[in-house]
Short mmCIF file of C-alpha atoms in Angstrom, two decimals:
data_model
loop_
_atom_site.label_atom_id
_atom_site.label_comp_id
_atom_site.label_asym_id
_atom_site.label_seq_id
_atom_site.Cartn_x
_atom_site.Cartn_y
_atom_site.Cartn_z
CA MET A 1 0.21 -0.02 0.00
CA ILE A 2 1.46 3.63 -1.17
CA VAL A 3 -0.61 6.95 0.33
CA VAL A 4 0.07 10.24 -1.52
CA ILE A 5 -1.37 13.20 0.42
CA ASN A 6 -0.89 15.22 -2.94
CA PRO A 7 0.11 19.12 -1.92
CA SER A 8 -2.45 22.11 -1.99
CA GLY A 9 -1.66 24.83 -4.48
CA SER A 10 -3.91 25.61 -7.54
CA ALA A 11 -5.60 22.41 -7.77
CA GLY A 12 -6.74 22.96 -3.90
CA ARG A 13 -9.00 25.25 -5.02
CA SER A 14 -11.17 22.87 -7.80
CA PHE A 15 -13.67 20.26 -6.85
CA LYS A 16 -14.94 20.48 -10.86
CA GLY A 17 -11.03 19.64 -11.91
CA LEU A 18 -10.13 17.82 -9.94
CA HIS A 19 -13.58 15.54 -10.60
CA ALA A 20 -12.65 16.07 -14.41
CA TYR A 21 -8.61 14.44 -13.51
CA CYS A 22 -9.81 11.73 -11.66
CA ALA A 23 -13.66 11.27 -13.68
CA HIS A 24 -11.94 10.90 -17.38
CA ASP A 25 -8.97 9.04 -18.70
CA GLN A 26 -5.75 11.26 -19.13
CA ASP A 27 -5.87 13.70 -22.42
CA SER A 28 -9.49 13.42 -22.15
CA ALA A 29 -12.73 15.38 -20.95
CA GLU A 30 -15.38 12.22 -22.33
CA THR A 31 -14.36 8.93 -22.06
CA ALA A 32 -13.24 7.28 -18.57
CA GLU A 33 -12.38 3.46 -19.58
CA ARG A 34 -9.73 4.07 -16.73
CA VAL A 35 -12.34 4.43 -13.68
CA ASP A 36 -13.65 0.70 -12.70
CA TRP A 37 -16.21 2.28 -10.25
CA MET A 38 -17.18 5.53 -7.85
CA ASP A 39 -18.49 6.31 -4.78
CA MET A 40 -19.32 8.98 -2.28
CA ARG A 41 -19.01 9.76 1.23
CA ASN A 42 -21.59 11.91 3.66
CA VAL A 43 -22.71 14.02 -0.10
CA ALA A 44 -26.35 14.25 -0.05
CA ALA A 45 -26.13 13.98 -4.17
CA ASN A 46 -26.97 10.72 -6.08
CA ASP A 47 -24.74 11.07 -8.86
CA PRO A 48 -20.96 11.06 -8.28
CA THR A 49 -20.55 12.84 -10.88
CA GLN A 50 -22.66 15.49 -10.12
CA ALA A 51 -21.30 15.15 -5.99
CA TRP A 52 -18.52 17.65 -6.71
CA LYS A 53 -21.07 20.65 -7.43
CA VAL A 54 -22.43 19.79 -4.04
CA MET A 55 -19.12 20.20 -2.41
CA ALA A 56 -18.48 23.25 -3.67
CA ALA A 57 -20.96 24.65 -2.24
CA THR A 58 -20.12 23.44 1.21
CA ALA A 59 -17.18 25.06 0.57
CA ARG A 60 -18.52 28.51 -0.09
CA ALA A 61 -20.57 28.18 2.56
CA GLN A 62 -18.30 27.66 4.75
CA ASN A 63 -18.95 30.31 6.82
CA GLU A 64 -22.55 30.03 7.22
CA LEU A 65 -22.33 26.72 8.41
CA LYS A 66 -19.86 28.07 11.20
CA ARG A 67 -22.45 30.82 12.12
CA ALA A 68 -25.53 28.39 12.67
CA ALA A 69 -23.38 25.85 14.98
CA GLY A 70 -22.07 28.90 16.70
CA VAL A 71 -18.81 29.22 15.89
CA ARG A 72 -16.66 31.53 15.38
CA THR A 73 -16.06 33.01 12.25
CA GLY A 74 -12.27 33.73 10.64
CA ARG A 75 -9.96 34.72 7.54
CA ALA A 76 -10.27 32.22 4.64
CA SER A 77 -7.79 28.75 4.48
CA LYS A 78 -4.56 30.47 1.95
CA ASP A 79 -4.87 26.49 1.09
CA GLY A 80 -8.56 26.01 0.03
CA ALA A 81 -10.99 23.10 0.45
CA VAL A 82 -10.24 20.84 -1.96
CA MET A 83 -8.29 17.46 -0.39
CA HIS A 84 -6.62 14.94 -3.40
CA VAL A 85 -5.24 12.18 -1.90
CA VAL A 86 -3.94 8.71 -3.51
CA LEU A 87 -4.09 5.13 -2.26
CA SER A 88 -2.15 2.45 -4.43
CA PHE A 89 -2.38 -0.95 -3.44
CA ASP A 90 -0.36 -3.51 -4.05
CA GLN A 91 -0.27 -6.45 -6.81
CA ASP A 92 -0.53 -8.84 -3.97
CA GLU A 93 -2.29 -7.15 -1.79
CA PRO A 94 -6.95 -7.75 -2.75
CA THR A 95 -8.54 -4.77 -4.65
CA ASP A 96 -12.29 -5.85 -4.51
CA PRO A 97 -14.29 -2.85 -4.22
CA GLU A 98 -15.59 -3.30 -1.24
CA ILE A 99 -12.09 -4.40 0.02
CA MET A 100 -11.04 -1.01 -1.31
CA ARG A 101 -13.99 1.28 -0.39
CA ALA A 102 -13.81 -0.72 3.39
CA ALA A 103 -9.80 0.68 3.19
CA ALA A 104 -10.01 3.51 2.40
CA ASP A 105 -13.22 4.69 5.26
CA GLU A 106 -10.67 2.79 7.77
CA PHE A 107 -7.61 5.80 6.19
CA LEU A 108 -10.29 7.92 6.34
CA SER A 109 -11.01 7.73 10.21
CA GLN A 110 -7.46 8.21 11.00
CA LEU A 111 -7.15 11.59 9.16
CA GLY A 112 -7.82 14.08 11.36
CA ALA A 113 -7.51 14.94 15.20
CA ASP A 114 -8.89 14.57 18.26
CA PRO A 115 -8.06 17.19 20.74
CA ALA A 116 -7.96 14.36 23.71
CA LYS A 117 -5.02 12.33 22.75
CA MET A 118 -2.50 15.40 21.76
CA ARG A 119 -0.23 17.75 23.97
CA GLY A 120 0.66 21.44 23.71
CA LYS A 121 -1.93 24.63 23.40
CA ALA A 122 -1.84 24.80 19.65
CA LYS A 123 -4.56 21.56 18.86
CA PRO A 124 -8.08 22.42 17.70
CA LYS A 125 -11.29 22.58 20.10
CA ARG A 126 -13.36 19.57 18.69
CA ARG A 127 -12.71 15.82 17.87
CA GLN A 128 -13.11 15.54 13.86
CA PHE A 129 -11.84 13.27 11.24
CA ALA A 130 -12.39 13.04 7.88
CA ASP A 131 -14.91 9.83 7.53
CA GLU A 132 -17.18 12.97 8.90
CA HIS A 133 -16.83 15.07 5.65
CA GLN A 134 -17.26 14.84 2.44
CA VAL A 135 -15.65 12.33 0.03
CA VAL A 136 -15.75 11.28 -3.03
CA MET A 137 -13.53 7.82 -4.47
CA TYR A 138 -12.82 7.14 -8.03
CA ALA A 139 -11.00 3.75 -8.40
CA HIS A 140 -8.45 3.60 -11.48
CA GLN A 141 -7.20 0.71 -12.95
CA ASP A 142 -5.36 2.34 -16.12
CA THR A 143 -1.59 1.10 -13.97
CA ASP A 144 0.07 -1.77 -12.67
CA ASN A 145 -1.57 -1.37 -9.78
CA MET A 146 -5.21 -0.51 -8.85
CA HIS A 147 -5.18 2.71 -7.03
CA LEU A 148 -7.89 4.44 -5.22
CA HIS A 149 -8.24 8.84 -5.41
CA LEU A 150 -10.30 10.19 -2.78
CA MET A 151 -11.47 13.69 -3.45
CA ILE A 152 -11.78 15.14 0.26
CA ASN A 153 -13.62 18.57 1.42
CA THR A 154 -11.90 19.77 4.03
CA VAL A 155 -15.13 22.16 5.61
CA HIS A 156 -17.01 19.74 7.30
CA PRO A 157 -20.34 19.98 6.10
CA GLU A 158 -22.41 20.66 9.40
CA HIS A 159 -20.31 22.98 11.35
CA GLY A 160 -17.98 24.50 8.50
CA VAL A 161 -14.91 24.28 10.84
CA LYS A 162 -11.69 22.39 8.45
CA LEU A 163 -9.92 19.46 8.32
CA PRO A 164 -7.09 19.40 10.99
CA THR A 165 -4.07 18.61 8.45
CA SER A 166 -1.77 18.75 11.05
CA ASN A 167 1.28 15.64 10.41
CA ASN A 168 -1.15 13.72 7.70
CA GLN A 169 1.89 12.20 6.00
CA LEU A 170 3.04 10.32 9.21
CA LYS A 171 -0.50 9.51 10.03
CA ALA A 172 -0.70 7.89 6.51
CA GLN A 173 2.47 6.18 6.25
CA LYS A 174 1.32 4.92 9.96
CA TRP A 175 -1.75 3.41 8.34
CA ALA A 176 -0.02 1.91 5.62
CA LEU A 177 2.89 0.27 7.38
CA GLU A 178 -0.44 -1.00 10.01
CA PHE A 179 -2.55 -2.20 6.10
CA SER A 180 0.50 -3.01 4.23
CA LYS A 181 1.59 -5.86 7.50
CA ARG A 182 -1.93 -7.17 8.04
CA HIS A 183 -1.84 -8.30 3.80
CA GLY A 184 1.91 -9.53 4.00
CA THR A 185 3.58 -6.82 1.41
CA ASP A 186 5.62 -4.75 4.83
CA ALA A 187 8.48 -6.77 3.55
CA LYS A 188 8.12 -4.54 -0.15
CA THR A 189 8.79 -1.13 1.42
CA PRO A 190 11.01 -2.27 3.96
CA ALA A 191 12.32 1.80 4.72
CA ARG A 192 9.17 2.58 5.43
CA ALA A 193 9.08 -0.19 9.19
CA GLU A 194 12.91 1.11 9.65
CA ASN A 195 11.96 5.10 9.12
CA MET A 196 8.23 4.74 11.31
CA ALA A 197 11.38 3.25 14.01
CA ASP A 198 13.63 5.67 14.11
CA ARG A 199 10.78 8.33 14.27
CA GLU A 200 8.79 6.50 17.10
CA ALA A 201 12.87 6.23 18.64
CA GLY A 202 12.58 10.54 19.18
CA GLU A 203 14.90 10.38 15.57
CA TYR A 204 14.73 13.55 13.03
CA VAL A 205 13.73 11.09 9.71
CA LYS A 206 12.26 13.22 6.56
CA GLY A 207 10.57 11.19 3.90
CA GLU A 208 11.65 11.34 0.18
CA ARG A 209 11.03 13.85 -1.54
CA ARG A 210 8.16 13.32 -4.17
CA LYS A 211 8.22 13.70 -7.83
CA PRO A 212 6.26 15.13 -10.83
CA ARG A 213 5.03 11.83 -12.55
CA ASN A 214 5.91 12.60 -15.76
CA VAL A 215 9.21 12.62 -14.39
CA TYR A 216 8.59 8.91 -12.89
CA GLU A 217 6.85 7.43 -15.62
CA LEU A 218 10.24 8.59 -17.95
CA GLU A 219 12.61 7.28 -15.27
CA GLN A 220 10.96 4.32 -15.15
CA ALA A 221 11.04 3.60 -19.08
CA ILE A 222 14.39 4.42 -19.09
CA ALA A 223 14.95 1.90 -16.38
CA LYS A 224 13.62 -0.17 -18.53
CA ALA A 225 15.25 0.32 -22.02
CA SER A 226 18.51 0.66 -20.07
CA ASN A 227 20.80 -1.68 -20.10
CA ASP A 228 23.35 0.36 -17.59
CA ASN A 229 21.47 0.56 -14.53
CA HIS A 230 24.72 2.11 -13.20
CA GLN A 231 24.87 5.24 -16.02
CA LEU A 232 21.04 5.53 -15.13
CA LYS A 233 21.82 6.09 -11.45
CA THR A 234 24.46 8.52 -11.77
CA THR A 235 22.68 10.39 -13.65
CA VAL A 236 19.26 10.79 -12.15
CA ALA A 237 21.38 11.13 -9.10
CA THR A 238 23.09 14.05 -10.96
CA GLU A 239 20.05 15.82 -12.32
CA ARG A 240 18.33 15.06 -8.48
CA LYS A 241 21.31 17.12 -7.22
CA LYS A 242 20.59 20.48 -9.34
CA ASP A 243 16.59 19.71 -8.95
CA ALA A 244 17.33 19.89 -5.12
CA ALA A 245 19.90 23.20 -6.11
CA LEU A 246 17.97 25.14 -7.93
CA ALA A 247 14.38 24.62 -4.89
CA LEU A 248 16.79 25.31 -2.89
CA ARG A 249 17.60 29.03 -4.65
CA GLY A 250 13.35 29.54 -5.12
CA ARG A 251 13.48 28.40 -1.17
CA ASN A 252 16.13 31.28 -0.86
CA LEU A 253 14.40 33.74 -2.57
CA GLU A 254 10.84 33.03 -1.45
CA GLN A 255 12.58 34.17 2.30
CA LEU A 256 14.31 36.80 0.65
CA GLN A 257 11.34 38.11 -0.46
CA ALA A 258 9.57 38.04 2.76
CA ARG A 259 12.17 39.55 4.30
CA ALA A 260 12.23 42.44 2.04
CA ARG A 261 8.12 43.00 2.79
CA ASP A 262 9.10 43.24 5.96
CA ARG A 263 11.65 45.61 6.27
CA LEU A 264 9.25 48.04 3.70
CA VAL A 265 6.23 47.65 5.68
CA GLN A 266 8.79 48.47 9.43
CA ALA A 267 9.91 51.02 7.81
CA HIS A 268 7.00 52.53 7.09
CA GLU A 269 5.69 51.90 10.26
CA ALA A 270 8.18 53.72 12.23
CA ARG A 271 7.79 56.62 9.64
CA LYS A 272 4.49 57.17 11.29
CA SER A 273 5.29 56.99 14.31
CA ALA A 274 7.93 59.40 13.65
CA LEU A 275 5.37 61.36 12.22
CA ALA A 276 2.93 61.07 15.84
CA ARG A 277 5.95 61.67 17.97
CA GLN A 278 6.44 65.35 16.38
CA LEU A 279 2.24 66.03 16.43
CA GLN A 280 2.27 64.80 19.77
CA ARG A 281 5.92 67.13 20.61
CA GLY A 282 4.04 70.07 18.97
CA ILE A 283 0.64 69.97 20.54
CA ASN A 284 2.84 69.54 23.64
CA LYS A 285 4.33 72.86 22.65
CA ALA A 286 0.97 74.57 21.85
CA LYS A 287 -0.23 74.14 25.35
CA ALA A 288 2.76 74.87 26.27
CA ASP A 289 3.42 78.49 24.53
CA THR A 290 -0.14 79.29 25.52
CA ARG A 291 -0.33 78.97 28.82
CA GLU A 292 3.08 81.17 28.62
CA ALA A 293 1.02 83.36 26.57
CA PHE A 294 -1.92 83.33 29.11
CA ARG A 295 0.20 83.48 32.49
CA PRO A 296 0.03 86.92 32.82
CA ALA A 297 -3.72 86.95 32.28
CA TRP A 298 -3.82 84.47 35.17
CA ARG A 299 -1.37 86.75 37.31
CA ALA A 300 -3.58 89.69 37.08
CA LEU A 301 -7.21 87.42 37.87
CA ARG A 302 -6.00 86.19 41.16
CA SER A 303 -4.43 89.29 41.91
CA ARG A 304 -7.87 90.80 41.97
CA GLN A 305 -9.41 88.14 43.12
CA GLN A 306 -7.32 88.10 46.24
CA ALA A 307 -8.31 91.85 46.71
CA GLU A 308 -11.42 91.21 46.37
CA LEU A 309 -11.64 88.23 48.81
CA ARG A 310 -9.64 90.73 51.33
CA THR A 311 -12.03 93.76 50.94
CA PHE A 312 -15.25 91.18 51.51
CA GLU A 313 -14.48 90.08 54.82
CA GLU A 314 -13.32 93.32 55.98
CA LEU A 315 -16.68 94.55 54.25
CA GLU A 316 -18.04 91.52 56.87
CA THR A 317 -17.54 92.94 59.86
CA SER A 318 -19.89 96.19 59.86
CA PHE A 319 -23.00 96.70 59.31
CA PHE A 320 -22.75 98.79 56.68
CA GLY A 321 -20.00 96.52 54.97
CA ARG A 322 -22.62 94.15 55.39
CA ALA A 323 -25.08 95.74 53.24
CA SER A 324 -22.61 96.36 50.70
CA ASN A 325 -21.32 92.68 50.53
CA MET A 326 -24.60 92.02 50.19
CA ALA A 327 -25.76 94.31 47.25
CA LYS A 328 -22.31 92.97 45.74
CA THR A 329 -23.02 89.35 45.92
CA VAL A 330 -26.41 89.76 45.33
CA ARG A 331 -24.77 91.59 41.63
CA LEU A 332 -22.04 88.44 41.04
CA SER A 333 -24.36 85.94 41.40
CA SER A 334 -27.42 87.00 39.47
CA LYS A 335 -26.42 84.84 36.66
CA LEU A 336 -27.19 81.74 39.14
CA ILE A 337 -30.08 82.69 40.65
CA ALA A 338 -31.79 83.60 37.29
CA GLN A 339 -31.03 79.61 37.16
CA ASP A 340 -34.02 78.43 39.23
CA LYS A 341 -36.90 81.08 39.33
CA THR A 342 -38.35 79.27 41.99
CA LYS A 343 -35.98 79.78 44.01
CA ILE A 344 -34.88 83.31 43.65
CA ILE A 345 -36.63 84.66 46.58
CA THR A 346 -35.27 82.08 49.33
CA ARG A 347 -31.88 82.49 47.80
CA THR A 348 -31.94 86.71 47.74
CA PHE A 349 -32.95 86.27 51.70
CA GLN A 350 -30.07 84.07 52.65
CA ILE A 351 -27.85 86.11 50.29
CA LEU A 352 -29.14 88.74 52.66
CA THR A 353 -28.93 86.89 56.14
CA ASN A 354 -26.67 84.46 55.73
CA ALA A 355 -22.66 85.31 55.81
CA GLY A 356 -22.49 82.25 54.99
CA GLN A 357 -24.71 82.13 51.64
CA ARG A 358 -22.51 85.39 50.66
CA LYS A 359 -19.07 83.86 50.65
CA ASP A 360 -20.23 81.02 48.82
CA TYR A 361 -21.49 82.64 46.27
CA PHE A 362 -19.21 85.37 46.24
CA GLU A 363 -16.48 82.34 46.25
CA HIS A 364 -18.42 81.19 43.12
CA ALA A 365 -18.97 84.17 41.22
CA GLN A 366 -14.98 84.25 41.83
CA GLU A 367 -14.72 80.55 39.80
CA ARG A 368 -17.01 81.55 36.84
CA ALA A 369 -13.97 83.83 36.69
CA ARG A 370 -11.10 80.97 36.40
CA LYS A 371 -13.35 78.49 34.36
CA ALA A 372 -13.84 81.35 31.73
CA VAL A 373 -9.84 81.90 31.30
CA GLU A 374 -9.61 78.24 31.60
CA ARG A 375 -11.83 78.02 28.20
CA GLN A 376 -9.87 80.87 26.39
CA GLN A 377 -7.08 79.45 26.76
CA SER A 378 -8.37 75.58 25.93
CA GLU A 379 -10.18 77.51 22.66
CA ARG A 380 -6.54 79.13 21.95
CA VAL A 381 -5.02 75.48 21.96
CA SER A 382 -8.17 74.16 20.45
CA ASP A 383 -7.53 76.32 17.04
CA ALA A 384 -3.38 75.46 17.42
CA THR A 385 -4.53 71.93 17.72
CA LYS A 386 -6.50 71.21 14.72
CA SER A 387 -3.98 73.32 12.83
CA LEU A 388 -1.56 70.72 13.55
CA LYS A 389 -3.26 67.65 12.60
CA ALA A 390 -4.28 69.08 9.69
CA ALA A 391 -0.51 69.44 8.85
CA HIS A 392 -0.38 65.66 9.62
CA GLY A 393 -2.71 64.58 8.08
CA VAL A 394 -1.20 65.93 4.89
CA LYS A 395 2.50 64.35 6.09
CA MET A 396 0.32 60.81 6.49
CA GLY A 397 -1.00 60.92 3.20
CA ALA A 398 2.29 61.46 1.68
CA ASN A 399 3.76 59.04 3.79
CA ARG A 400 1.03 56.81 2.83
CA ALA A 401 1.77 57.47 -1.08
CA VAL A 402 5.49 56.48 0.00
CA PHE A 403 4.68 53.23 0.94
CA VAL A 404 2.40 52.97 -1.65
CA GLU A 405 5.00 53.31 -4.47
CA GLU A 406 8.06 51.43 -2.47
CA TRP A 407 5.87 48.97 -2.34
CA ARG A 408 4.58 49.30 -6.11
CA GLN A 409 8.43 48.61 -7.14
CA LEU A 410 9.14 46.41 -4.70
CA THR A 411 6.09 43.68 -6.43
CA ASN A 412 7.20 44.39 -9.60
CA LEU A 413 11.01 43.68 -8.65
CA GLN A 414 9.86 40.60 -6.90
CA GLN A 415 7.32 39.39 -9.77
CA ILE A 416 10.68 39.68 -12.22
CA GLU A 417 12.43 37.88 -9.55
CA ARG A 418 9.79 34.60 -9.06
CA ALA A 419 9.59 35.52 -13.65
CA ASN A 420 13.53 34.51 -13.75
CA LEU A 421 13.51 32.03 -11.36
CA LYS A 422 10.24 30.48 -13.34
CA GLU A 423 12.41 30.21 -16.90
CA ALA A 424 15.00 28.87 -14.89
CA TRP A 425 12.62 25.96 -14.39
CA LYS A 426 12.14 25.82 -17.64
CA LYS A 427 15.46 25.61 -18.43
CA ARG A 428 16.14 23.40 -15.71
CA THR A 429 13.14 20.96 -17.06
CA ALA A 430 14.49 21.21 -20.46
CA ASP A 431 17.96 19.86 -19.77
CA ARG A 432 16.86 17.70 -17.25
CA THR A 433 14.53 15.89 -21.01
CA ALA A 434 17.17 16.22 -22.82
CA THR A 435 19.91 14.20 -20.50
CA LEU A 436 17.48 11.95 -20.23
CA GLU A 437 16.55 11.86 -24.14
CA ALA A 438 20.29 11.48 -24.66
CA MET A 439 20.20 8.49 -22.40
CA ILE A 440 17.75 6.88 -24.62
CA ALA A 441 19.58 7.62 -27.41
CA HIS A 442 23.02 5.83 -26.69
CA THR A 443 20.98 2.96 -25.22
CA GLN A 444 19.24 3.09 -29.43
CA LYS A 445 15.92 2.13 -27.41
CA VAL A 446 13.87 5.02 -28.37
CA GLU A 447 13.68 5.07 -32.87
CA SER A 448 13.83 1.12 -32.64
CA GLU A 449 11.96 -1.38 -31.40
CA PRO A 450 12.60 -3.02 -27.39
CA LYS A 451 14.42 -6.37 -26.99
CA PRO A 452 11.56 -8.87 -25.61
CA GLY A 453 10.54 -9.00 -22.18
CA SER A 454 10.70 -4.67 -21.82
CA GLY A 455 8.34 -4.08 -21.71
CA VAL A 456 8.70 -0.39 -23.13
CA SER A 457 7.04 0.60 -27.30
CA ALA A 458 8.38 3.27 -29.25
CA GLU A 459 5.38 4.94 -29.19
CA ARG A 460 4.78 4.80 -25.36
CA MET A 461 8.17 5.98 -25.21
CA SER A 462 7.62 8.92 -27.70
CA ALA A 463 3.91 9.64 -25.64
CA LEU A 464 6.47 9.77 -22.18
CA LYS A 465 8.62 12.40 -24.46
CA GLN A 466 6.13 14.66 -25.34
CA ARG A 467 3.17 14.69 -21.63
CA TYR A 468 7.41 14.96 -19.85
CA ALA A 469 7.70 17.99 -21.93
CA GLN A 470 4.00 19.78 -22.43
CA SER A 471 4.16 19.84 -18.46
CA ALA A 472 7.82 21.10 -18.22
CA ALA A 473 6.25 24.05 -20.59
CA GLN A 474 2.69 24.20 -18.03
CA THR A 475 4.28 23.44 -14.24
CA PRO A 476 4.82 26.89 -12.77
CA ALA A 477 7.60 27.24 -10.54
CA LYS A 478 6.09 27.05 -7.32
CA GLU A 479 4.77 23.78 -8.31
CA GLN A 480 7.76 22.47 -8.97
CA ASP A 481 9.00 24.04 -5.74
CA ASN A 482 5.80 22.73 -3.79
CA SER A 483 6.46 19.07 -5.20
CA ARG A 484 10.11 18.78 -3.96
CA GLN A 485 9.60 20.78 -0.59
CA ARG A 486 6.15 19.50 0.88
CA GLY A 487 6.43 15.33 0.53
CA ASN A 488 7.23 13.24 3.27
CA ARG A 489 6.32 10.25 1.72
CA GLN A 490 8.52 7.20 2.74
CA LYS A 491 9.32 3.74 0.94
#
């Protein structure tokens, strides 16, 4: 048993495209001779050929499903909702439809996560496995090994939460090892058991990187057509090293570009912070200047109010003085008394008869005078602040314009760098193809019929080369890079 979990990319966003690939023959959108049977799980549809529409609608309604289930919505995942898994059965393993279906169901029940069995903070909130999700199965018989394609919707059909994908490769290989042991085929993949034992012992073991199917088929065809196995292995190893070097260049480029973007954003934020500090310094200076400008007015007001208070207290010591204070207090407090017309007589009487009330009204009148000066000072500060904030807005707009232009230039530069990397991948693919074709020409197996028992015809070899060249011209550099860094398949 071999399990392949294909990396998410542009194909990870199209149920329609993956269904078209799995439900029909290669290079044809009408015939389906290689499809033995199809089946579904958790899909509300009667026809497997229409199931992809239901799955796509479920993925689009993810946020609605979450809200209905009381789950907090968030930003959509960048990997899309489509998951593509291939279960390839060994020739010595049973391939009856019921057995293949049972194997697929068993595999789906292992793909996911149970927080009760996990440690650490970064774990899902609920138990969730792929057997709860929408799945379409496609059984193919177009190769020596019967295999089953699984199109999985990673969006749960009830609550919309995405399927946990942590350590999927390791879970898949562990299940494949157990399946192979049950059917006595584990000896054909000894490295898988060795790697699993090393991992259980705490060692870090990285699986072999996956290669594109066209490369694999061409290499296998060359292996069948060639008698010089040592030369084949040497050539393939050399080509793989060149691929790995270019893949490393792509990863380094991605990291450098990410750091360049981060530096640009940090510079923009630093300028924004500097402008904010400049604005605050301006506001503080405006307040200080205004306080200094109003300092003479405050001195004069305090001096006048202290003299009034001394006079008030001296007048309170004589009858005629109190009468004068009464008249003065009524005049100073006329506005306050007028605010409550229902108590005008009462308050006036209190001023005339109560010395304490007269002093309270007198002090309140002085407080109103101080508040008036404070309002004048605040209004002047507010006017100065408005002017400073308007100038700050202009500077912020200019800073934003600079950032947008710098971002545009950086984006254009990085697009050129990615285009150059893509062209480098095209050249690398062309060079690899030329090298492998040179081997075929050297063994004189391309233009002539193969020897009996070789199992490779000239027409088959030509078709492989043509498909290889077409794929090399169409495969984006990033996808080729991902096919090398995401694979964790064990032998």
